[in-house]
CSV table of C-alpha atoms and ligand atoms in Angstrom, one decimal:
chain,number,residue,atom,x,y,z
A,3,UNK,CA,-60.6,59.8,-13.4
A,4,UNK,CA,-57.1,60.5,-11.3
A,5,UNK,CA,-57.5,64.1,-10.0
A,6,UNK,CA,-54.4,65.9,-8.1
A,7,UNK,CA,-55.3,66.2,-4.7
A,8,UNK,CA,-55.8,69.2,-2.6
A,9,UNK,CA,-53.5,69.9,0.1
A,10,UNK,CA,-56.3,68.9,2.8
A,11,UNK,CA,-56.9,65.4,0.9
A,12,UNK,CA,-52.6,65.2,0.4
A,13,UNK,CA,-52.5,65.3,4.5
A,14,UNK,CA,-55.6,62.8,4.7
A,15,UNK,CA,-54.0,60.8,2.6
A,16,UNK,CA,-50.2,60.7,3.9
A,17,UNK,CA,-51.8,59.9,7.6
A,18,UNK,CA,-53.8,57.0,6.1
A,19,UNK,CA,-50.8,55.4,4.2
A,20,UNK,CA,-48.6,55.6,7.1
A,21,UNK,CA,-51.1,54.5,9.5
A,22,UNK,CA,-51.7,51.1,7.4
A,23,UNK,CA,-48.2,50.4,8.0
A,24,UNK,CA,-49.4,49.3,11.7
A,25,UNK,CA,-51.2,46.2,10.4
A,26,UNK,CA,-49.3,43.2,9.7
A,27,UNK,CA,-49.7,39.9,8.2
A,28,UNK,CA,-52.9,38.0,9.3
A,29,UNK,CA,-54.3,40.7,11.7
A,30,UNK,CA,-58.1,41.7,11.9
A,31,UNK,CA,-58.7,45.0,11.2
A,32,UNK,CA,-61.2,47.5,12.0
A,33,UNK,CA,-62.2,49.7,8.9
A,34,UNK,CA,-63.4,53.6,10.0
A,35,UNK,CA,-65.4,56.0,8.0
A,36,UNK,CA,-65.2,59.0,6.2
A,37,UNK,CA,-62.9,60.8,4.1
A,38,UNK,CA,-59.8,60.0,5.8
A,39,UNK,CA,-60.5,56.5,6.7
A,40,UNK,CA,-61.5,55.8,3.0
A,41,UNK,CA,-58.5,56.6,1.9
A,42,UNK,CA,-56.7,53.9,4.0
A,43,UNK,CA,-59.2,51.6,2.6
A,44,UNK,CA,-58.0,52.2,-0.4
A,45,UNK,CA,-54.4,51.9,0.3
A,46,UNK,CA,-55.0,48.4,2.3
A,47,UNK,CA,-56.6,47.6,-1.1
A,48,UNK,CA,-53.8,47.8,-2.7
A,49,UNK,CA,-51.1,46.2,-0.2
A,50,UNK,CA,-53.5,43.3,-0.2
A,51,UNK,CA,-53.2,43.1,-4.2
A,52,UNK,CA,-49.7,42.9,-3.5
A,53,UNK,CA,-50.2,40.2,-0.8
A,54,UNK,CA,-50.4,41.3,2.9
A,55,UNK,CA,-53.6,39.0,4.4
A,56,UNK,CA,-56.2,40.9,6.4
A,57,UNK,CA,-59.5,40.0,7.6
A,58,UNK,CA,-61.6,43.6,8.2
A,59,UNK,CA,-64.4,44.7,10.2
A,60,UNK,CA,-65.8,47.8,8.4
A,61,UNK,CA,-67.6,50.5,11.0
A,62,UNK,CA,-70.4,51.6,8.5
A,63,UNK,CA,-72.1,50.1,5.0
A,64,UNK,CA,-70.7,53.1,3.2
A,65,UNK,CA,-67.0,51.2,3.8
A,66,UNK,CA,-68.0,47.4,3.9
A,67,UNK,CA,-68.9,48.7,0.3
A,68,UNK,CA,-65.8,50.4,-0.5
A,69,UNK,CA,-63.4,47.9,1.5
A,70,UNK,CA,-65.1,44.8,-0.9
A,71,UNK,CA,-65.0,47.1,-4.0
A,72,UNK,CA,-61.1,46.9,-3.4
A,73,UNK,CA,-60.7,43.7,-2.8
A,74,UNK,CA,-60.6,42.9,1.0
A,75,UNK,CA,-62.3,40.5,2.9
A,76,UNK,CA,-65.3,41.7,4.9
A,77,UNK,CA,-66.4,39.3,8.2
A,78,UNK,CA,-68.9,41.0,10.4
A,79,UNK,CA,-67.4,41.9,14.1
A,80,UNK,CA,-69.1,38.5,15.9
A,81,UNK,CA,-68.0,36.3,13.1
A,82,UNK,CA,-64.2,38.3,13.9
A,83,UNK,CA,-65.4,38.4,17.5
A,84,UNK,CA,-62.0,41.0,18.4
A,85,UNK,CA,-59.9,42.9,16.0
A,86,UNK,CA,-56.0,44.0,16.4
A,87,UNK,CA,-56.4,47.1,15.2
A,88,UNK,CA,-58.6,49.8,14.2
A,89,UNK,CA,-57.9,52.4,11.9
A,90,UNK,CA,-60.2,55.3,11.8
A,91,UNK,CA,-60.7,59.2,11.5
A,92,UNK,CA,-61.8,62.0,14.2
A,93,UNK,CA,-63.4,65.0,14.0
A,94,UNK,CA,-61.3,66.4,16.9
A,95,UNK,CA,-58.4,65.2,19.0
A,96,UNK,CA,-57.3,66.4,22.3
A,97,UNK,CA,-53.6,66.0,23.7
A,98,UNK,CA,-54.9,63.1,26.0
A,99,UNK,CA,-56.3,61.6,22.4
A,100,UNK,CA,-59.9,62.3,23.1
A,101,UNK,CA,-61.8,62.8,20.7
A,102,UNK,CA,-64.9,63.7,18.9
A,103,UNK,CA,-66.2,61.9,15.9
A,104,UNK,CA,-69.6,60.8,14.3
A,105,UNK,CA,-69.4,64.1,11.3
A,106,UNK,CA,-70.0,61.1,9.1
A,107,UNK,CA,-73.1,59.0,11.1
A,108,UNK,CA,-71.2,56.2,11.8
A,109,UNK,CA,-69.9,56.7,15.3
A,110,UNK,CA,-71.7,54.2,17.5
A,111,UNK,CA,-70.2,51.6,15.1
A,112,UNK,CA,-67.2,53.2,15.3
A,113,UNK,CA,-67.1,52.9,18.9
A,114,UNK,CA,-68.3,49.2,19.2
A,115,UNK,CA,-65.0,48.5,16.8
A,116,UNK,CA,-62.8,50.5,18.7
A,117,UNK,CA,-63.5,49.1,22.2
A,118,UNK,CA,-63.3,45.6,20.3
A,119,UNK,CA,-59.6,46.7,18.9
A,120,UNK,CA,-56.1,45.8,21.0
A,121,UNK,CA,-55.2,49.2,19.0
A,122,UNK,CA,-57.1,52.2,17.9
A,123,UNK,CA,-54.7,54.3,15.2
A,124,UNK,CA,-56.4,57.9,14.4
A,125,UNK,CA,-55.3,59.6,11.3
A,126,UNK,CA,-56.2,62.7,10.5
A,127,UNK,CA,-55.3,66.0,8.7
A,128,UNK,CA,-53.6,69.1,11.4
A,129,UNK,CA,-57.4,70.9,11.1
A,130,UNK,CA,-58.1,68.2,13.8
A,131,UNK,CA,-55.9,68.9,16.4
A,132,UNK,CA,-57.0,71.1,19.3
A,133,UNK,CA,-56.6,72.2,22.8
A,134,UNK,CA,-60.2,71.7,23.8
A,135,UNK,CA,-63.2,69.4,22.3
A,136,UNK,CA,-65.8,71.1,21.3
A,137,UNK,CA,-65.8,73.9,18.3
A,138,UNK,CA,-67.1,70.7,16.2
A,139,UNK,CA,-70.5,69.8,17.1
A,140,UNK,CA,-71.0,66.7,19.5
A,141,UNK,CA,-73.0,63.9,17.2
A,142,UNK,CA,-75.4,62.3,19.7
A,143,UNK,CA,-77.1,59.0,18.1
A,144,UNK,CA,-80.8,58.8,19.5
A,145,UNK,CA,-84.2,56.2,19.0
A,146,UNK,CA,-86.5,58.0,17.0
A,147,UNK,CA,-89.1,57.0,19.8
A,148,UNK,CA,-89.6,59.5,21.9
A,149,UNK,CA,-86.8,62.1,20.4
A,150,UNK,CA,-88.6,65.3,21.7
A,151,UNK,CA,-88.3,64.1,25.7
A,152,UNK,CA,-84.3,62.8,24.8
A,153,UNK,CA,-83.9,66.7,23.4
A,154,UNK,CA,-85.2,67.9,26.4
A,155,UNK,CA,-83.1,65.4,28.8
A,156,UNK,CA,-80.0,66.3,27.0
A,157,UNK,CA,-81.3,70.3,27.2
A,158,UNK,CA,-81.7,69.5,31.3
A,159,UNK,CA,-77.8,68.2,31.5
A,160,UNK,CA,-76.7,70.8,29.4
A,161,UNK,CA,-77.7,73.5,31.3
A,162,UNK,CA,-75.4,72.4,34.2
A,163,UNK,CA,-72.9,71.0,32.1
A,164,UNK,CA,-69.3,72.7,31.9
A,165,UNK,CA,-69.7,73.8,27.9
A,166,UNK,CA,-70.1,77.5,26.0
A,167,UNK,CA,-73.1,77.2,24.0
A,168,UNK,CA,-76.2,74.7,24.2
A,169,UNK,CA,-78.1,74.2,20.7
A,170,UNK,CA,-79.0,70.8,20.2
A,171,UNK,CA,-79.9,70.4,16.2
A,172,UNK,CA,-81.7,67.2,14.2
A,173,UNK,CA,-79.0,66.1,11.6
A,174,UNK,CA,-81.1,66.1,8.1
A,175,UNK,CA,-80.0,64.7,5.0
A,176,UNK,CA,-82.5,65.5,1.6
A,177,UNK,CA,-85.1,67.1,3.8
A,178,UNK,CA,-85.3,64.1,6.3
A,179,UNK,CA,-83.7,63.1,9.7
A,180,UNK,CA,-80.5,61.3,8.6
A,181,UNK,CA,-80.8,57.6,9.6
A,182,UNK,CA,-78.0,55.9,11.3
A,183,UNK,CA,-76.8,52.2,9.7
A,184,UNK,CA,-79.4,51.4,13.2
A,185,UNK,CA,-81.9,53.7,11.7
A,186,UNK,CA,-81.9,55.9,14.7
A,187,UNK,CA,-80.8,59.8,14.5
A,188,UNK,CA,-78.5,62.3,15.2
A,189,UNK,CA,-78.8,65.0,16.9
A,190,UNK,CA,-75.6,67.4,16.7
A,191,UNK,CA,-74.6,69.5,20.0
A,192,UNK,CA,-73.2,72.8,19.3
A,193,UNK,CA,-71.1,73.6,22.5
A,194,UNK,CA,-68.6,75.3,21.9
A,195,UNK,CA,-65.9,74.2,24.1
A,196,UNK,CA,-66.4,70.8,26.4
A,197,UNK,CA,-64.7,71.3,29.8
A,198,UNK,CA,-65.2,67.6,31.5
A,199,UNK,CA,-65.7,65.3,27.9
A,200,UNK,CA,-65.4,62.1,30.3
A,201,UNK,CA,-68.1,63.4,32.9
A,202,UNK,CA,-70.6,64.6,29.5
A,203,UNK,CA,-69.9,61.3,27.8
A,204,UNK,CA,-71.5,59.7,30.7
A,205,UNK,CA,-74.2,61.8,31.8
A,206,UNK,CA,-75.7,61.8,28.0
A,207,UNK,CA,-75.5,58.2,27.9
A,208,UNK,CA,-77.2,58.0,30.9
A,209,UNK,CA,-80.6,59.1,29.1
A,210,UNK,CA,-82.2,56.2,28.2
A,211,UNK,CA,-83.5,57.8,24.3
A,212,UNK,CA,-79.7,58.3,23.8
A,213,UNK,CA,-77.8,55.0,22.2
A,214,UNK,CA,-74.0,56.5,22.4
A,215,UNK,CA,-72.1,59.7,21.8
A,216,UNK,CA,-69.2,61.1,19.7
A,217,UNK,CA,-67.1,61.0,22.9
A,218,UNK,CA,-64.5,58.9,22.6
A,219,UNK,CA,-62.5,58.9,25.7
A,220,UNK,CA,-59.8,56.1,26.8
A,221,UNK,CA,-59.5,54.7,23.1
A,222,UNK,CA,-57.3,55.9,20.9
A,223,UNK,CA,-53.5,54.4,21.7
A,224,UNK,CA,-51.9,56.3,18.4
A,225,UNK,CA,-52.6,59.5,16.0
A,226,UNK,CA,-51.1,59.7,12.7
A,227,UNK,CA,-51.3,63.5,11.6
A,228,UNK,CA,-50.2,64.2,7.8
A,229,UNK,CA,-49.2,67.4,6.6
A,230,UNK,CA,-49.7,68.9,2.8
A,231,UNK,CA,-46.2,69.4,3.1
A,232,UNK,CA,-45.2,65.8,3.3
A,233,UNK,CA,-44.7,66.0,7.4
A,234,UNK,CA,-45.8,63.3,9.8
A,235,UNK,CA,-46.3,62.9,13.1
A,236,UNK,CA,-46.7,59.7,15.0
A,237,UNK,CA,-48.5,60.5,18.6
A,238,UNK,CA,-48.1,57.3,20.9
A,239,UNK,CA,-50.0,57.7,24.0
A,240,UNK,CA,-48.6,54.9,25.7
A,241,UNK,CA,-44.7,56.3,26.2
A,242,UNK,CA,-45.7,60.1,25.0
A,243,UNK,CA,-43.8,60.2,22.1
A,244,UNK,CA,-44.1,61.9,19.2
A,245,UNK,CA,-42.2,61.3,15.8
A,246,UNK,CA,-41.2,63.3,12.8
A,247,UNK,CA,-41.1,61.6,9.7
A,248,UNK,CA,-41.6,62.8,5.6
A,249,UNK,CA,-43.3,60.6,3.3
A,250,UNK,CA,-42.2,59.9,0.3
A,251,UNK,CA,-44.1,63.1,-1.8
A,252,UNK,CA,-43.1,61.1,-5.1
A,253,UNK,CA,-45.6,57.8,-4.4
A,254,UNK,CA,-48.5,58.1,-6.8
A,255,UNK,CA,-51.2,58.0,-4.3
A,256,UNK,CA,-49.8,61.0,-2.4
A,257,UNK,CA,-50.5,63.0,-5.3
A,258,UNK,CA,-53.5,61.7,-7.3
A,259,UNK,CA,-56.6,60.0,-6.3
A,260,UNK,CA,-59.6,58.7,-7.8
A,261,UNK,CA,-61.7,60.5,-5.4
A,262,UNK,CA,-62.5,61.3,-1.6
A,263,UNK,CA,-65.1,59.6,0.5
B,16,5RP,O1,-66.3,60.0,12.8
B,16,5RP,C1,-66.4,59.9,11.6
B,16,5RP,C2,-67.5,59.3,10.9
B,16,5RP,O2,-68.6,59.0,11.7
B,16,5RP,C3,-65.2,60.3,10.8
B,16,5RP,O3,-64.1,59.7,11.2
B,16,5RP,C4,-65.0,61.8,11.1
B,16,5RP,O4,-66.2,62.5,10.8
B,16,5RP,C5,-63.8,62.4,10.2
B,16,5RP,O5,-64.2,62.3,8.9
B,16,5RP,P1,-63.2,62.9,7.8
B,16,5RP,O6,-62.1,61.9,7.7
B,16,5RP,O7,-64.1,62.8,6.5
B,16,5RP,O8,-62.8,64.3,8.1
């Protein structure tokens, strides 16, 4: 059932439509996931049904299912082997276009996509912007072998680690550990504020329990931020500029959905 969309869903949405104008005729494309990112899947959906030719890499099961559901072709990342672009959602963004991300499981996917990508286009609501990573808790995907000795490894970097606060929790999900698309787990880093996100990045990776991090540092080329209002912004890295735009507030899609992610 078509719903009206709240004004945090009308910016999701507005970044994700504008973002999909990026891809072009016969490009790979790299899927994202969550809330955001499903609503570009969506949209690609439909500019597909109305003939644009894409081959996509989704970043997690939960949007190979939706990307098939509306009607685009699915190829696994070897059989695409590199993509054009990736389109995909962040937790947080910095002004040098770090980021954090991962709220939704699927980040070391996401990153294997992203490094794979030419382009990496983030869309995202304005809640995402910030001065500093770090109010949103750093996702770090672990082995469940030996998770006790990678919690106290990444305890043993935090404590001399430029950050405010140091909890390290077990993501659950119905009274389990949440299991990655790998099976493996999160563990989510409350820190508060990340001084040195390049110099972290590296150092948790280091610890041989730890598979990847929500870091994402030196990928992102573009963010697309839309506002409730109808605003966009279009943040290029590569020549610093940034671009004002209104979408079009009457387009269906900008006001109804058939539901988030
Ligand atoms: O990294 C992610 C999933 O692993 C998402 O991109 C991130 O959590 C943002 O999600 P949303 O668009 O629902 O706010």
């Amino acid at each position: 059932m078509p719903h009206p969309l709240t004004p945090g869903d009308l910016a999701k949405s507005i970044a994700a439509r504008r973002a999909c104008d990026y891809v072009e005729d016969g490009m790979k494309v790299g899927l994202g996931t969550g809330s955001t990112a499903a609503f570009m899947v969506r949209h690609l959906g439909q500019l597909v049904a109305d003939g644009l030719r894409v081959t996509c890499v989704p970043t997690s099961a939960r949007t190979g299912a939706l990307a098939r559901s509306v009607g685009l072709q699915v190829v696994t990342l070897d059989e695409a082997r590199w993509l054009d672009l990736t389109i995909d959602g962040a937790d947080e963004f910095d002004r040098d276009f770090n980021l954090i991300k991962g709220g939704g499981g699927a980040l070391l996917h996401e990153k294997i996509v992203a490094a794979a990508s030419e382009r990496m286009v983030v869309i995202a609501d304005p809640s995402k912007r910030v001065e500093t990573l770090g109010a949103f808790p750093l996702p770090v995907e672990a082995v469940a072998f030996g998770l006790q000795s990678t919690r106290a490894a990444i305890a043993e970097i935090l404590a001399s680690a430029d950050v405010l606060n140091r909890s390290v929790t077990l993501r659950m999900e119905d009274d389990a550990p949440y299991a990655t698309d790998e099976g493996n787990r999160i563990l989510d880093l409350d820190l508060g504020r990340i001084g040195d996100a390049r110099r972290l990045s590296i150092q948790l990776n280091q610890i041989p329990g730890v598979v990847e991090n929500g870091l994402f540092c030196d990928l992102c080329d573009i963010v697309v931020v839309g506002h409730p209002d109808g605003r966009i912004e279009l943040r290029d890295l590569a020549n610093g500029t940034v671009i004002e735009e209104r979408a079009e507030m009457d387009e269906p899609d900008n006001i109804f959905a058939e539901s988030g992610d």
